[in-house]
PDB file of C-alpha atoms and ligand atoms in Angstrom:
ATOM      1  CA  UNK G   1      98.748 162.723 122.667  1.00  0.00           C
ATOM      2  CA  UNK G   2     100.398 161.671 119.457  1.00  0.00           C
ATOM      3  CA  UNK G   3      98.499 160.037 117.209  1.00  0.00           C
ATOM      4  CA  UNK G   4      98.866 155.780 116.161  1.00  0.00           C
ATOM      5  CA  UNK G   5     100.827 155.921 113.406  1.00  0.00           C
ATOM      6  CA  UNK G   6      99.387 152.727 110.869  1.00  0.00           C
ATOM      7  CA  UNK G   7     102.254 150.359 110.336  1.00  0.00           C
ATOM      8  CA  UNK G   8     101.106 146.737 109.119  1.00  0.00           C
ATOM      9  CA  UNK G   9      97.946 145.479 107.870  1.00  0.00           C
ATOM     10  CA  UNK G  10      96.917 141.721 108.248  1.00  0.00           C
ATOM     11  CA  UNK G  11      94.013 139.964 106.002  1.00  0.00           C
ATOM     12  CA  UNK G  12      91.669 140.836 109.326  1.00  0.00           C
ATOM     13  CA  UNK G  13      93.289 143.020 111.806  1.00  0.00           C
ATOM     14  CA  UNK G  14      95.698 146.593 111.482  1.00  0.00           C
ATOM     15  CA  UNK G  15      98.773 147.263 113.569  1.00  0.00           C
ATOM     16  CA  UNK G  16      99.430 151.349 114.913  1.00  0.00           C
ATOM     17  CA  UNK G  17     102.750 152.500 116.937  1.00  0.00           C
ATOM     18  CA  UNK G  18     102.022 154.055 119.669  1.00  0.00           C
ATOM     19  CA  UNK G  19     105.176 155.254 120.785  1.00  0.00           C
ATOM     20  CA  UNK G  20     108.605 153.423 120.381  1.00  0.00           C
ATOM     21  CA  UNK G  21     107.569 150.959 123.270  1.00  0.00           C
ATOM     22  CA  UNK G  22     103.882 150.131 122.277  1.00  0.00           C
ATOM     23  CA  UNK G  23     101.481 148.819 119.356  1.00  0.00           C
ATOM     24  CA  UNK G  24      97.997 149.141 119.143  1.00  0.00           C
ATOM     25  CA  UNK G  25      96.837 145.881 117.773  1.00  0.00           C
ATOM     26  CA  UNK G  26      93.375 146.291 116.241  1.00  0.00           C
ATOM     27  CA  UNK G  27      90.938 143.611 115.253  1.00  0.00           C
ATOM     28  CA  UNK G  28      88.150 144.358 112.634  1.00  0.00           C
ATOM     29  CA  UNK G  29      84.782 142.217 111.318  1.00  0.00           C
ATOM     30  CA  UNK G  30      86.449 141.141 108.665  1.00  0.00           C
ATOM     31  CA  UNK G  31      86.354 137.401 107.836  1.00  0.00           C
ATOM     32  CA  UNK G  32      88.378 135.496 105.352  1.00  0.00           C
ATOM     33  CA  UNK G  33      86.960 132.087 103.527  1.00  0.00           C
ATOM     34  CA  UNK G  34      89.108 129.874 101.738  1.00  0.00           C
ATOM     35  CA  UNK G  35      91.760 133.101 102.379  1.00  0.00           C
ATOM     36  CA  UNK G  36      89.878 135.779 100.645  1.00  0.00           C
ATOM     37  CA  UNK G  37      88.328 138.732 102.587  1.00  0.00           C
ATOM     38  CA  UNK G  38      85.116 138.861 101.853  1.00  0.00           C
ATOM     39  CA  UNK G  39      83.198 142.356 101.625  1.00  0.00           C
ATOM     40  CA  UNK G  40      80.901 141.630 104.488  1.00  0.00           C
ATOM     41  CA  UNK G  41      81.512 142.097 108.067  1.00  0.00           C
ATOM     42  CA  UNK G  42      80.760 140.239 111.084  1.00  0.00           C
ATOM     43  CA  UNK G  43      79.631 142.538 113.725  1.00  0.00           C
ATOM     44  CA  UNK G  44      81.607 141.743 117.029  1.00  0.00           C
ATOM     45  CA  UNK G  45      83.968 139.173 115.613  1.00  0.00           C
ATOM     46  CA  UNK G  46      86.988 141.268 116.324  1.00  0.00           C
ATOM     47  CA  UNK G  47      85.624 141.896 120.114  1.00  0.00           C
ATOM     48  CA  UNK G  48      85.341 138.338 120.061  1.00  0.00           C
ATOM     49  CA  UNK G  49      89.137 137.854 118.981  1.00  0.00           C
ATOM     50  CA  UNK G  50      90.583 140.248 120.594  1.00  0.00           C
ATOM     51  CA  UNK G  51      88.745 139.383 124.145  1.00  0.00           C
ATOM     52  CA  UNK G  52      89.512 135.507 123.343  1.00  0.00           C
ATOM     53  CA  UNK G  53      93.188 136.694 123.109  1.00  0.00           C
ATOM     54  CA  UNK G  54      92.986 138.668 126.353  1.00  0.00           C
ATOM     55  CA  UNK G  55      91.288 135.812 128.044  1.00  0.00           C
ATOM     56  CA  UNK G  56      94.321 133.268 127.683  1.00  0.00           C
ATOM     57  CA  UNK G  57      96.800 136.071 127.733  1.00  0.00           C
ATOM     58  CA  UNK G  58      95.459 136.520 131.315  1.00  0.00           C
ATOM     59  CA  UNK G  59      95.284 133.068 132.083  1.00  0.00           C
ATOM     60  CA  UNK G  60      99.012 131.626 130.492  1.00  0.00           C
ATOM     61  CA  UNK G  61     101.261 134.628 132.075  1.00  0.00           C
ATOM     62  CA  UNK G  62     102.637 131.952 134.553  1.00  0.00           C
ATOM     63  CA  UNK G  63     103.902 130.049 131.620  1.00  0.00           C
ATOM     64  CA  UNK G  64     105.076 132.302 129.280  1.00  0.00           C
ATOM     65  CA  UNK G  65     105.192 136.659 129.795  1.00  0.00           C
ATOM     66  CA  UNK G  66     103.121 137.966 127.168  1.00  0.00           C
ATOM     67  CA  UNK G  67     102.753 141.540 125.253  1.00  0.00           C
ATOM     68  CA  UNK G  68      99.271 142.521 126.688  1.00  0.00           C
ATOM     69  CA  UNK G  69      99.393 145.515 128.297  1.00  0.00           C
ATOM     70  CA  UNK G  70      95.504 146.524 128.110  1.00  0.00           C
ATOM     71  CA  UNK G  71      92.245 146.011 126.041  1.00  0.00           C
ATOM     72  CA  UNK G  72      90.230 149.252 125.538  1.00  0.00           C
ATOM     73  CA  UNK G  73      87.267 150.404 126.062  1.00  0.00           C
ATOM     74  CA  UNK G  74      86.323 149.339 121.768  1.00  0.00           C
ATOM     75  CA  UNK G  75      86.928 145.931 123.352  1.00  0.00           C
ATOM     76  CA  UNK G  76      88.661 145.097 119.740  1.00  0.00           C
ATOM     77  CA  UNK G  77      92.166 147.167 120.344  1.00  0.00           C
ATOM     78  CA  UNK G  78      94.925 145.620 122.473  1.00  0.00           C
ATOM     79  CA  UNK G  79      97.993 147.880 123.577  1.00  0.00           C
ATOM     80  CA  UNK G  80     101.258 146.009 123.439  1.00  0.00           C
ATOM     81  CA  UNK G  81     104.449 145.366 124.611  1.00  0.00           C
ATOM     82  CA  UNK G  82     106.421 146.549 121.428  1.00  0.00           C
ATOM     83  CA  UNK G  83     109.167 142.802 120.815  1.00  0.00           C
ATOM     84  CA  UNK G  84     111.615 141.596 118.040  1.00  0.00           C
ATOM     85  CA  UNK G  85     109.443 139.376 116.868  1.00  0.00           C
ATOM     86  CA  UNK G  86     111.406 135.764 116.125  1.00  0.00           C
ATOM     87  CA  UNK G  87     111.293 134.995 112.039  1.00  0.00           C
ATOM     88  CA  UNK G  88     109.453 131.573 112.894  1.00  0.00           C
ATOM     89  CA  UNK G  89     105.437 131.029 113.160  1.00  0.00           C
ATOM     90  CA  UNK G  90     105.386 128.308 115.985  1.00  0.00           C
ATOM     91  CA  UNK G  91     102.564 125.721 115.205  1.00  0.00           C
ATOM     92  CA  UNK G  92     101.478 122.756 118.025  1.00  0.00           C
ATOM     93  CA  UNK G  93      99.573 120.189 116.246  1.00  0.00           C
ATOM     94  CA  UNK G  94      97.169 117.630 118.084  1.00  0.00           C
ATOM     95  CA  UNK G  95      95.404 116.498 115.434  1.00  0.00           C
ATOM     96  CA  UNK G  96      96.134 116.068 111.406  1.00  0.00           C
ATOM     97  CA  UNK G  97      94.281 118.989 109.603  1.00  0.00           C
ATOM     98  CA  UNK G  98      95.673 121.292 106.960  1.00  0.00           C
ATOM     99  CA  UNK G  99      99.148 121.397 106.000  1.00  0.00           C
ATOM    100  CA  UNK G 100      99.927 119.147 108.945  1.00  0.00           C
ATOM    101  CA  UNK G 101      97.434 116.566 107.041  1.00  0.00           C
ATOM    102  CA  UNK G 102      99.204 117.415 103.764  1.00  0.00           C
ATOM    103  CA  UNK G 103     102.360 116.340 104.602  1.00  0.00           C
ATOM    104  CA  UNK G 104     101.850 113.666 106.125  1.00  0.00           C
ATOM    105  CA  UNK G 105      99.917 112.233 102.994  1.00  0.00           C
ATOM    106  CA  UNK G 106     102.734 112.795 100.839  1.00  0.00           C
ATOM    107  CA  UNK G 107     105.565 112.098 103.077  1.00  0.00           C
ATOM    108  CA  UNK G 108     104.686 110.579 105.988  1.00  0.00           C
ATOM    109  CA  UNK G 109     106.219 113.271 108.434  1.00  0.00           C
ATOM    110  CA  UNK G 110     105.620 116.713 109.298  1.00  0.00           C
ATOM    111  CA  UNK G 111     108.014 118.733 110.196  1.00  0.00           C
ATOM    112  CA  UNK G 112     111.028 116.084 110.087  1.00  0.00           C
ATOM    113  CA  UNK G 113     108.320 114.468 112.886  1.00  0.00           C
ATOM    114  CA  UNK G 114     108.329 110.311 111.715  1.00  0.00           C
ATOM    115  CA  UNK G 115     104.442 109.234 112.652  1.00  0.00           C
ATOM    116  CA  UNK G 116     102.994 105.719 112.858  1.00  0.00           C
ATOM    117  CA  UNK G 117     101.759 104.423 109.377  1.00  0.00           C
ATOM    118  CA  UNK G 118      97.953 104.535 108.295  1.00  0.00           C
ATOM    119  CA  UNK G 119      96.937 107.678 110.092  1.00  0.00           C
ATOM    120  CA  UNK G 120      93.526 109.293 108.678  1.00  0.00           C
ATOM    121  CA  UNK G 121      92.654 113.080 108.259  1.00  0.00           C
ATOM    122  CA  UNK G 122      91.354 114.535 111.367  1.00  0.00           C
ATOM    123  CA  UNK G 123      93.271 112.097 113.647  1.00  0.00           C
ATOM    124  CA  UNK G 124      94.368 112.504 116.946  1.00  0.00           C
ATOM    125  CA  UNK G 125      98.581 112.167 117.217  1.00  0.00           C
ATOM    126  CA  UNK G 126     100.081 110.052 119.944  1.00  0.00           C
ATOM    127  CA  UNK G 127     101.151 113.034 121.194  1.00  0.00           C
ATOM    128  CA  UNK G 128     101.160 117.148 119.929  1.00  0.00           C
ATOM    129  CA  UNK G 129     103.845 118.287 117.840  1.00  0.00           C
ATOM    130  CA  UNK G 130     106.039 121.170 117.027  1.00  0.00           C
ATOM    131  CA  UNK G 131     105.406 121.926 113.389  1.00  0.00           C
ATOM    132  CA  UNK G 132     107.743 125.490 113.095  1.00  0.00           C
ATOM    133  CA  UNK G 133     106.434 127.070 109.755  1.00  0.00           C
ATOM    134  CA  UNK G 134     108.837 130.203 107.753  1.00  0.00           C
ATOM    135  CA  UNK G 135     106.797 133.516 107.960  1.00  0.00           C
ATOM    136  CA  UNK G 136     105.133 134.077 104.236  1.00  0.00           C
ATOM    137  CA  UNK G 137     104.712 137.807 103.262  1.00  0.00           C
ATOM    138  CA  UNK G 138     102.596 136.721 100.855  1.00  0.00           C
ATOM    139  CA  UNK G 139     100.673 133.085 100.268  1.00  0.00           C
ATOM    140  CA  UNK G 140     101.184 130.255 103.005  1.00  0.00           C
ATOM    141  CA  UNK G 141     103.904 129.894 105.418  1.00  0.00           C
ATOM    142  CA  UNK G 142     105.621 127.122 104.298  1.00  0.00           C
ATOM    143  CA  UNK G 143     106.300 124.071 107.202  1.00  0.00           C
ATOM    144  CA  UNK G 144     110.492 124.270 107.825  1.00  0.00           C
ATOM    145  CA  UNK G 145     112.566 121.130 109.556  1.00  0.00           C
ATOM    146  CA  UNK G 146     113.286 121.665 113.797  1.00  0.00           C
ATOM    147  CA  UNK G 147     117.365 121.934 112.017  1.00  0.00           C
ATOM    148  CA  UNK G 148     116.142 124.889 109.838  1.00  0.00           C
ATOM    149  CA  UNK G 149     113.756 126.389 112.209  1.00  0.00           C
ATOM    150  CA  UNK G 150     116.883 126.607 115.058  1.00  0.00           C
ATOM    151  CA  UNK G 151     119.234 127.465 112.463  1.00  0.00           C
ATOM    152  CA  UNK G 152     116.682 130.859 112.354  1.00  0.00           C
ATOM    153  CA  UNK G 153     116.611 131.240 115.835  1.00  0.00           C
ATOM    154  CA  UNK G 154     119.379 129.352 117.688  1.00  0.00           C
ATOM    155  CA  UNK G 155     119.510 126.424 119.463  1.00  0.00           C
ATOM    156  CA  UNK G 156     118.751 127.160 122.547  1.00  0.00           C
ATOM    157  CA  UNK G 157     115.787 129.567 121.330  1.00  0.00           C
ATOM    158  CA  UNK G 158     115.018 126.554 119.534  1.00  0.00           C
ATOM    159  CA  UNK G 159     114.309 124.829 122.491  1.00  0.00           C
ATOM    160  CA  UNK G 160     112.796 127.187 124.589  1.00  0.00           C
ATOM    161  CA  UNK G 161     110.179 128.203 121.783  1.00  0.00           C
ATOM    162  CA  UNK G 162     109.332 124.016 121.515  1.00  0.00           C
ATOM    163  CA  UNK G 163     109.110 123.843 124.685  1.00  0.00           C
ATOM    164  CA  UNK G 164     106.588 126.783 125.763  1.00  0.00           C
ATOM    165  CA  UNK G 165     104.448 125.933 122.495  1.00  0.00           C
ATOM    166  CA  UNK G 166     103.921 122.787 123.753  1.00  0.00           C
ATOM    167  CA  UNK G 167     103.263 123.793 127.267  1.00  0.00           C
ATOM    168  CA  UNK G 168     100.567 126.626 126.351  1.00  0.00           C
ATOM    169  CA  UNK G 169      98.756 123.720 123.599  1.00  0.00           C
ATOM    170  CA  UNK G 170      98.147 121.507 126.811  1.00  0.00           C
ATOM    171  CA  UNK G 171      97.326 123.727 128.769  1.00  0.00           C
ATOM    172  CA  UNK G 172      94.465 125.401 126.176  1.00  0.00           C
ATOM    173  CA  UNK G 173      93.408 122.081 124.868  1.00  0.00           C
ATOM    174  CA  UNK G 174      92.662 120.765 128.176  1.00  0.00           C
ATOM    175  CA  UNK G 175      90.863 123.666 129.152  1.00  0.00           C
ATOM    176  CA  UNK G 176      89.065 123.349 125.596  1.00  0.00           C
ATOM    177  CA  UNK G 177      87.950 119.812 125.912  1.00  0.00           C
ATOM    178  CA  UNK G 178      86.563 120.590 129.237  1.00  0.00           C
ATOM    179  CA  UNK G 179      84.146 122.213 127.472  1.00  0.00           C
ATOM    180  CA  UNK G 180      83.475 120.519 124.604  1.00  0.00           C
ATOM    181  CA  UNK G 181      85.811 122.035 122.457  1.00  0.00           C
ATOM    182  CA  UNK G 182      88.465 120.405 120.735  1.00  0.00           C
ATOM    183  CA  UNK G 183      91.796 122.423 119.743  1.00  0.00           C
ATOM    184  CA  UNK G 184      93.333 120.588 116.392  1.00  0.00           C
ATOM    185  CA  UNK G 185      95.881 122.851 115.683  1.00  0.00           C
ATOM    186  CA  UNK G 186      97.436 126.246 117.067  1.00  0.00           C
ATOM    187  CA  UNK G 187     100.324 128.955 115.646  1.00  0.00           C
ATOM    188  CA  UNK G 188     102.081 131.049 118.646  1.00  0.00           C
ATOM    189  CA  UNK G 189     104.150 134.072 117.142  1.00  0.00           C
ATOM    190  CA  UNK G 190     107.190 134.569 119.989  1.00  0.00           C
ATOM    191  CA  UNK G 191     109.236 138.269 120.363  1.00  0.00           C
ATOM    192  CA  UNK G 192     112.567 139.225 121.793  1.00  0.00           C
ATOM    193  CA  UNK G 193     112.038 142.441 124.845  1.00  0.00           C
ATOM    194  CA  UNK G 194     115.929 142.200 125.199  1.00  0.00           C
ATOM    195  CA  UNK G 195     116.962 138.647 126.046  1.00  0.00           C
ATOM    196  CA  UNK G 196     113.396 137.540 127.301  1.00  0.00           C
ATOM    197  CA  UNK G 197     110.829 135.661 125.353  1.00  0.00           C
ATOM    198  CA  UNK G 198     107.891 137.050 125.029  1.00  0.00           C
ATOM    199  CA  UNK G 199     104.756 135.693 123.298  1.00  0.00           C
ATOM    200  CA  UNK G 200     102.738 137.998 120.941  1.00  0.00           C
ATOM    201  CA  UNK G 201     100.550 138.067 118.642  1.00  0.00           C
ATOM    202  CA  UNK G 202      96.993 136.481 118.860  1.00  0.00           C
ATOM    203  CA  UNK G 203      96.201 133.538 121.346  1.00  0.00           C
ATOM    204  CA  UNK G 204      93.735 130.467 120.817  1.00  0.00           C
ATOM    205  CA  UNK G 205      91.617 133.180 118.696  1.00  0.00           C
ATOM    206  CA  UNK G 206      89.354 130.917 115.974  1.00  0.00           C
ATOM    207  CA  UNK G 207      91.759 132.614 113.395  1.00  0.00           C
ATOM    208  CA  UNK G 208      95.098 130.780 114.998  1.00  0.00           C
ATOM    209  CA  UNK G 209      93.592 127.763 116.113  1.00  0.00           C
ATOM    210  CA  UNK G 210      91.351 125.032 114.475  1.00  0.00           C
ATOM    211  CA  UNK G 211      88.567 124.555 117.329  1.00  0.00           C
ATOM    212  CA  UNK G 212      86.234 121.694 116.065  1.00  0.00           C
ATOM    213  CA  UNK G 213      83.173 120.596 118.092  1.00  0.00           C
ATOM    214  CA  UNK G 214      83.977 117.397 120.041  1.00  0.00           C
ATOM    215  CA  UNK G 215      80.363 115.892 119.624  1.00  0.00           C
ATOM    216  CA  UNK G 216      81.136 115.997 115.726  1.00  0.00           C
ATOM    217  CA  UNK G 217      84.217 114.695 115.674  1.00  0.00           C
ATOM    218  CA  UNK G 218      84.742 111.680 112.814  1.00  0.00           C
ATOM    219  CA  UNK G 219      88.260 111.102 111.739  1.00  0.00           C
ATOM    220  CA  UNK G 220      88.376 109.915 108.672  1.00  0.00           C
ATOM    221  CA  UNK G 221      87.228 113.608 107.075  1.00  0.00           C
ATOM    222  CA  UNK G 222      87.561 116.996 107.364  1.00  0.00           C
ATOM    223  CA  UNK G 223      86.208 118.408 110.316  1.00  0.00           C
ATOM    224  CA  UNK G 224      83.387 121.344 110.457  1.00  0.00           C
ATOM    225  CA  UNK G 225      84.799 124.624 111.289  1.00  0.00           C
ATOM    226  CA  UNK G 226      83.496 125.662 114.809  1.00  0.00           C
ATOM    227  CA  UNK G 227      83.235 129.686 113.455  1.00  0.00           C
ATOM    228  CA  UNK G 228      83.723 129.843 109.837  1.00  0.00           C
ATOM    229  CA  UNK G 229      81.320 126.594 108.793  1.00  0.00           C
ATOM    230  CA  UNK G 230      77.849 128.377 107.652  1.00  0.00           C
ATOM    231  CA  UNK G 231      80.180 130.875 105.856  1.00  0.00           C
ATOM    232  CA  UNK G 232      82.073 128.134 103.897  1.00  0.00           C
ATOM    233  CA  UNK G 233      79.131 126.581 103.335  1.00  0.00           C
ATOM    234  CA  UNK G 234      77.308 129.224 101.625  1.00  0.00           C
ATOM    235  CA  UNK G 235      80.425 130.062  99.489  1.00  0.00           C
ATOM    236  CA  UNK G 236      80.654 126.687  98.151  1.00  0.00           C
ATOM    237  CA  UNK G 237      76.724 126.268  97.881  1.00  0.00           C
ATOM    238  CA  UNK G 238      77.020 129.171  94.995  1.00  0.00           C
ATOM    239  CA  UNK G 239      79.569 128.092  93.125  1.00  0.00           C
ATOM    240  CA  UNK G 240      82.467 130.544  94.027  1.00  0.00           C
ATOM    241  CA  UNK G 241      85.845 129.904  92.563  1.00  0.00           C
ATOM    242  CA  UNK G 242      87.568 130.902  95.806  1.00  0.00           C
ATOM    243  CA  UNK G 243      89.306 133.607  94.269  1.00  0.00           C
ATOM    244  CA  UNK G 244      88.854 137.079  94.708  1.00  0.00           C
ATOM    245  CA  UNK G 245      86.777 138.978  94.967  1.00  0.00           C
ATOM    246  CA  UNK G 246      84.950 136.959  96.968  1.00  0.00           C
ATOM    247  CA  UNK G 247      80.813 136.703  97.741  1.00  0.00           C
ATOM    248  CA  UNK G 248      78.296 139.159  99.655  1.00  0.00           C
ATOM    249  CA  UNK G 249      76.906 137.363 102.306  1.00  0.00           C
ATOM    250  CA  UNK G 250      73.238 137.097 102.871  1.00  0.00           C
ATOM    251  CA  UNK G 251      72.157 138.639 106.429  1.00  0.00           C
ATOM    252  CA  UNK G 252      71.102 134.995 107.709  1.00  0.00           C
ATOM    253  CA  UNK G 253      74.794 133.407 107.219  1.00  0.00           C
ATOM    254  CA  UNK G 254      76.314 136.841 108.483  1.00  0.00           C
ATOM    255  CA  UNK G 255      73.675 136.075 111.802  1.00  0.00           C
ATOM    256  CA  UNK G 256      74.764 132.361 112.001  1.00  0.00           C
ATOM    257  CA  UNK G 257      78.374 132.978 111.825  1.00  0.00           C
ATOM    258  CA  UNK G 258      78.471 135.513 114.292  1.00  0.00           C
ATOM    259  CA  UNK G 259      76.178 133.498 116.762  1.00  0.00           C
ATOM    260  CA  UNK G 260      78.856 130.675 116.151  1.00  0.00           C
ATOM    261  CA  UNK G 261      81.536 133.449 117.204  1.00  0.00           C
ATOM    262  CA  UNK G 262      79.634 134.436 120.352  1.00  0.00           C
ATOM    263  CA  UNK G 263      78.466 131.037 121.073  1.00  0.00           C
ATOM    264  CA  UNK G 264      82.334 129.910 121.159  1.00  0.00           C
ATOM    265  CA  UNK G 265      83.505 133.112 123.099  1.00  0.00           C
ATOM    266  CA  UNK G 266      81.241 132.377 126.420  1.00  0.00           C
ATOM    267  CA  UNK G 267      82.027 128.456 125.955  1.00  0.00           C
ATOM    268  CA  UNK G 268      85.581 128.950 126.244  1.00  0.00           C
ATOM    269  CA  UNK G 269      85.722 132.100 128.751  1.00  0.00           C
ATOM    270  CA  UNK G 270      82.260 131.594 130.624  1.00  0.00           C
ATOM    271  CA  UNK G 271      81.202 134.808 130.240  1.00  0.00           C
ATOM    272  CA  UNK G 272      79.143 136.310 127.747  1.00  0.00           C
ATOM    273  CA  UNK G 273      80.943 139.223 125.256  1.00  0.00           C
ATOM    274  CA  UNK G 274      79.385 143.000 126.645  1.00  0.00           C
TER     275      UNK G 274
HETATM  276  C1  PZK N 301     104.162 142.433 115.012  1.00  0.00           C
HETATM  277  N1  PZK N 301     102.955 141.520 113.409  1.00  0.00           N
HETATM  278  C2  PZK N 301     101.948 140.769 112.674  1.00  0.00           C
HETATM  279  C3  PZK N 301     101.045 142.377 110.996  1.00  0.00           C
HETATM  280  C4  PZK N 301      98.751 142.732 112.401  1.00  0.00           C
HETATM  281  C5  PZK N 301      99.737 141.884 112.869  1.00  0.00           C
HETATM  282  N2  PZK N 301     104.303 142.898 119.951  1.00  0.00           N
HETATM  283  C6  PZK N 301     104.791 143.089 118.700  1.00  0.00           C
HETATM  284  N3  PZK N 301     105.950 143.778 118.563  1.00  0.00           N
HETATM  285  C7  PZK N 301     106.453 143.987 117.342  1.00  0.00           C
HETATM  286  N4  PZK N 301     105.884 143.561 116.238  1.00  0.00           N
HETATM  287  C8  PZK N 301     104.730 142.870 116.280  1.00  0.00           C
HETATM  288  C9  PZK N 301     104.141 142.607 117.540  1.00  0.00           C
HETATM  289  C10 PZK N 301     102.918 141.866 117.679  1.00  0.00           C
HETATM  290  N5  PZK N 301     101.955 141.267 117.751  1.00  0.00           N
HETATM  291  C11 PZK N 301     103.099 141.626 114.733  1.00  0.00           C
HETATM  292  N6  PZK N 301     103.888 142.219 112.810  1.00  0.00           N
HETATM  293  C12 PZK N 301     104.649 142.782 113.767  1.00  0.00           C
HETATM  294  C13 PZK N 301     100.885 141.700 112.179  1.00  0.00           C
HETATM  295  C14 PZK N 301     100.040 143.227 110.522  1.00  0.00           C
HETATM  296  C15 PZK N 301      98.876 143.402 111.234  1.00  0.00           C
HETATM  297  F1  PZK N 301      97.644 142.948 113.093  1.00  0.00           F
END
C-alpha cells in the first residue's frame, strides 16, 4: 500500500493523503492554552477528539452527509471523504463568549446580527446565531458580515450552510443539556464532493465547541472551561506571559485535565473511551 503522504499540520492534529479520494485525519495529545502548544501531552485526548467527532458524525448523517469514512484501530485517525473545502469557518453561537462577546461589546452586533441592549458575557441569545468567520492561515479568523460570507460562497450556499449550522447546533445542544452540558459556541468547516455539501472537519470536539458545565453557569463572567480549566489555571497561577514557548505541566494538572477529557467523553456519548 502506498504510504500517507503528510500534507497540513494544525496546532493539535496532522492531515495525510491517502490516495486522491481520501485523508487520514490524525489527532495527537497535544493541547493548546491561551493558543500556544504546550510541550506536554495529554495521553488519550486525541482518542477522545477524534471518537467525540465520530460519535456525532454517526449520529447527524440524517441532517447533513459527512466525510467519515472509518476510525482505526489507534482510535485517534479518521479516514475521510477527500471535499473542496468552502473558504468560510461556519460558527453557531448560543451564548456570548469569545469573539462573539467581543463584538458585541464594542458594537453591539455580531456578525451584522442587531441584539437586544444590555446583554452580559456568558449570556444566553434569544435565539443561536450564524456568526461566518474568514479562514486565518495564521492568528484568528476574523468574524465576516452574512453579505461577505455569501459573496465567498454564493447565495444559495449561503443559505444552505446557515441553515444546516443551525440545524446540527440544536440538535447537539439539546443533546448536551440533557446531560448537563451546555454548548456556548460551535465552528462547522463545510466541503464541496461535486455539487453536494458535505461537512468535515471536527464535530462538537472540546477544541470546536465551548462546552461549559451547566451547574456553574453565572452570566455575568467568563465561564470555566469544561476540558482546558486546571490547565489554564496552572498557566496563569505561574505567571506565564502566554507567549511561546509555553509551560511544562506538572503530572497532577496533566492527570486532571485528562480526567476532565474522559469525564466529558462518556457524559456526552455514554460510553466510556477503550
Ligand atoms: C482539510 N483542513 C484543515 C489542516 C488538520 C486539518 N475532508 C477534507 N477534504 C479536504 N480538505 C480537508 C478536509 C478535512 N477535514 C481540512 N485542511 C484541509 C486541517 C491541517 C491539519 F488536521
Amino acid at each position: 500500500m502506498p504510504e500517507a503522504v503528510h500534507v497540513g499540520s494544525g496546532k493539535v492534529r496532522e492531515l495525510y493523503a491517502l490516495d486522491d479520494e481520501r485523508l487520514l485525519l490524525v489527532a495527537s495529545d497535544r493541547i493548546s492554552v491561551f493558543d500556544v502548544v504546550l510541550p506536554t501531552e495529554i495521553p488519550d485526548k486525541g482518542r477522545v477528539l477524534t471518537g467525540l467527532s465520530a460519535f456525532w458524525f454517526e449520529r447527524t448523517r440524517e441532517l447533513v452527509p459527512n466525510h467519515m469514512l472509518g476510525v482505526r484501530e489507534d482510535g485517534r485517525s479518521m479516514e475521510c471523504r477527500r471535499l473542496e473545502m468552502l473558504p468560510i469557518e461556519c460558527v453557531v453561537r448560543g451564548y456570548l463568549a469569545g469573539s462573539g462577546w467581543k463584538d458585541y461589546r464594542a458594537t453591539g452586533t455580531v456578525c451584522g446580527h442587531a441584539l437586544p441592549e444590555g446583554l452580559r458575557e456568558s449570556e444566553r441569545l434569544p435565539r443561536p446565531i450564524f456568526t461566518p468567520a474568514t479562514k486565518a492561515q495564521e492568528g484568528h479568523d476574523e468574524n465576516i458580515t452574512r453579505e461577505q460570507a455569501a459573496e465567498l460562497v454564493g447565495a444559495e450556499r449561503f443559505e444552505e450552510v446557515e441553515r444546516v449550522s443551525l440545524a446540527l447546533y440544536e440538535f447537539a445542544s439539546r443533546h448536551a443539556a440533557e446531560r448537563g452540558i451546555l454548548l456556548a459556541d460551535t465552528k462547522f468547516e463545510f466541503g464541496l464532493d461535486g455539487d453536494e455539501l458535505v461537512l468535515g472537519d471536527e464535530l462538537f470536539t472540546p477544541d470546536s465547541s465551548r462546552f461549559w458545565p451547566a451547574g456553574e453557569y453565572e452570566p455575568g463572567r467568563a465561564q470555566a472551561s469544561f476540558d482546558k480549566q486546571y490547565a489554564r489555571d496552572y498557566c496563569e497561577s505561574i505567571g506565564w506571559d502566554k507567549t511561546y514557548p509555553g509551560p511544562e505541566l506538572p503530572d497532577e494538572v496533566v492527570q486532571g485535565t485528562r480526567s476532565r477529557y474522559l469525564e466529558g467523553y462518556a457524559l456526552l456519548t455514554g460510553t466510556e473511551l477503550e
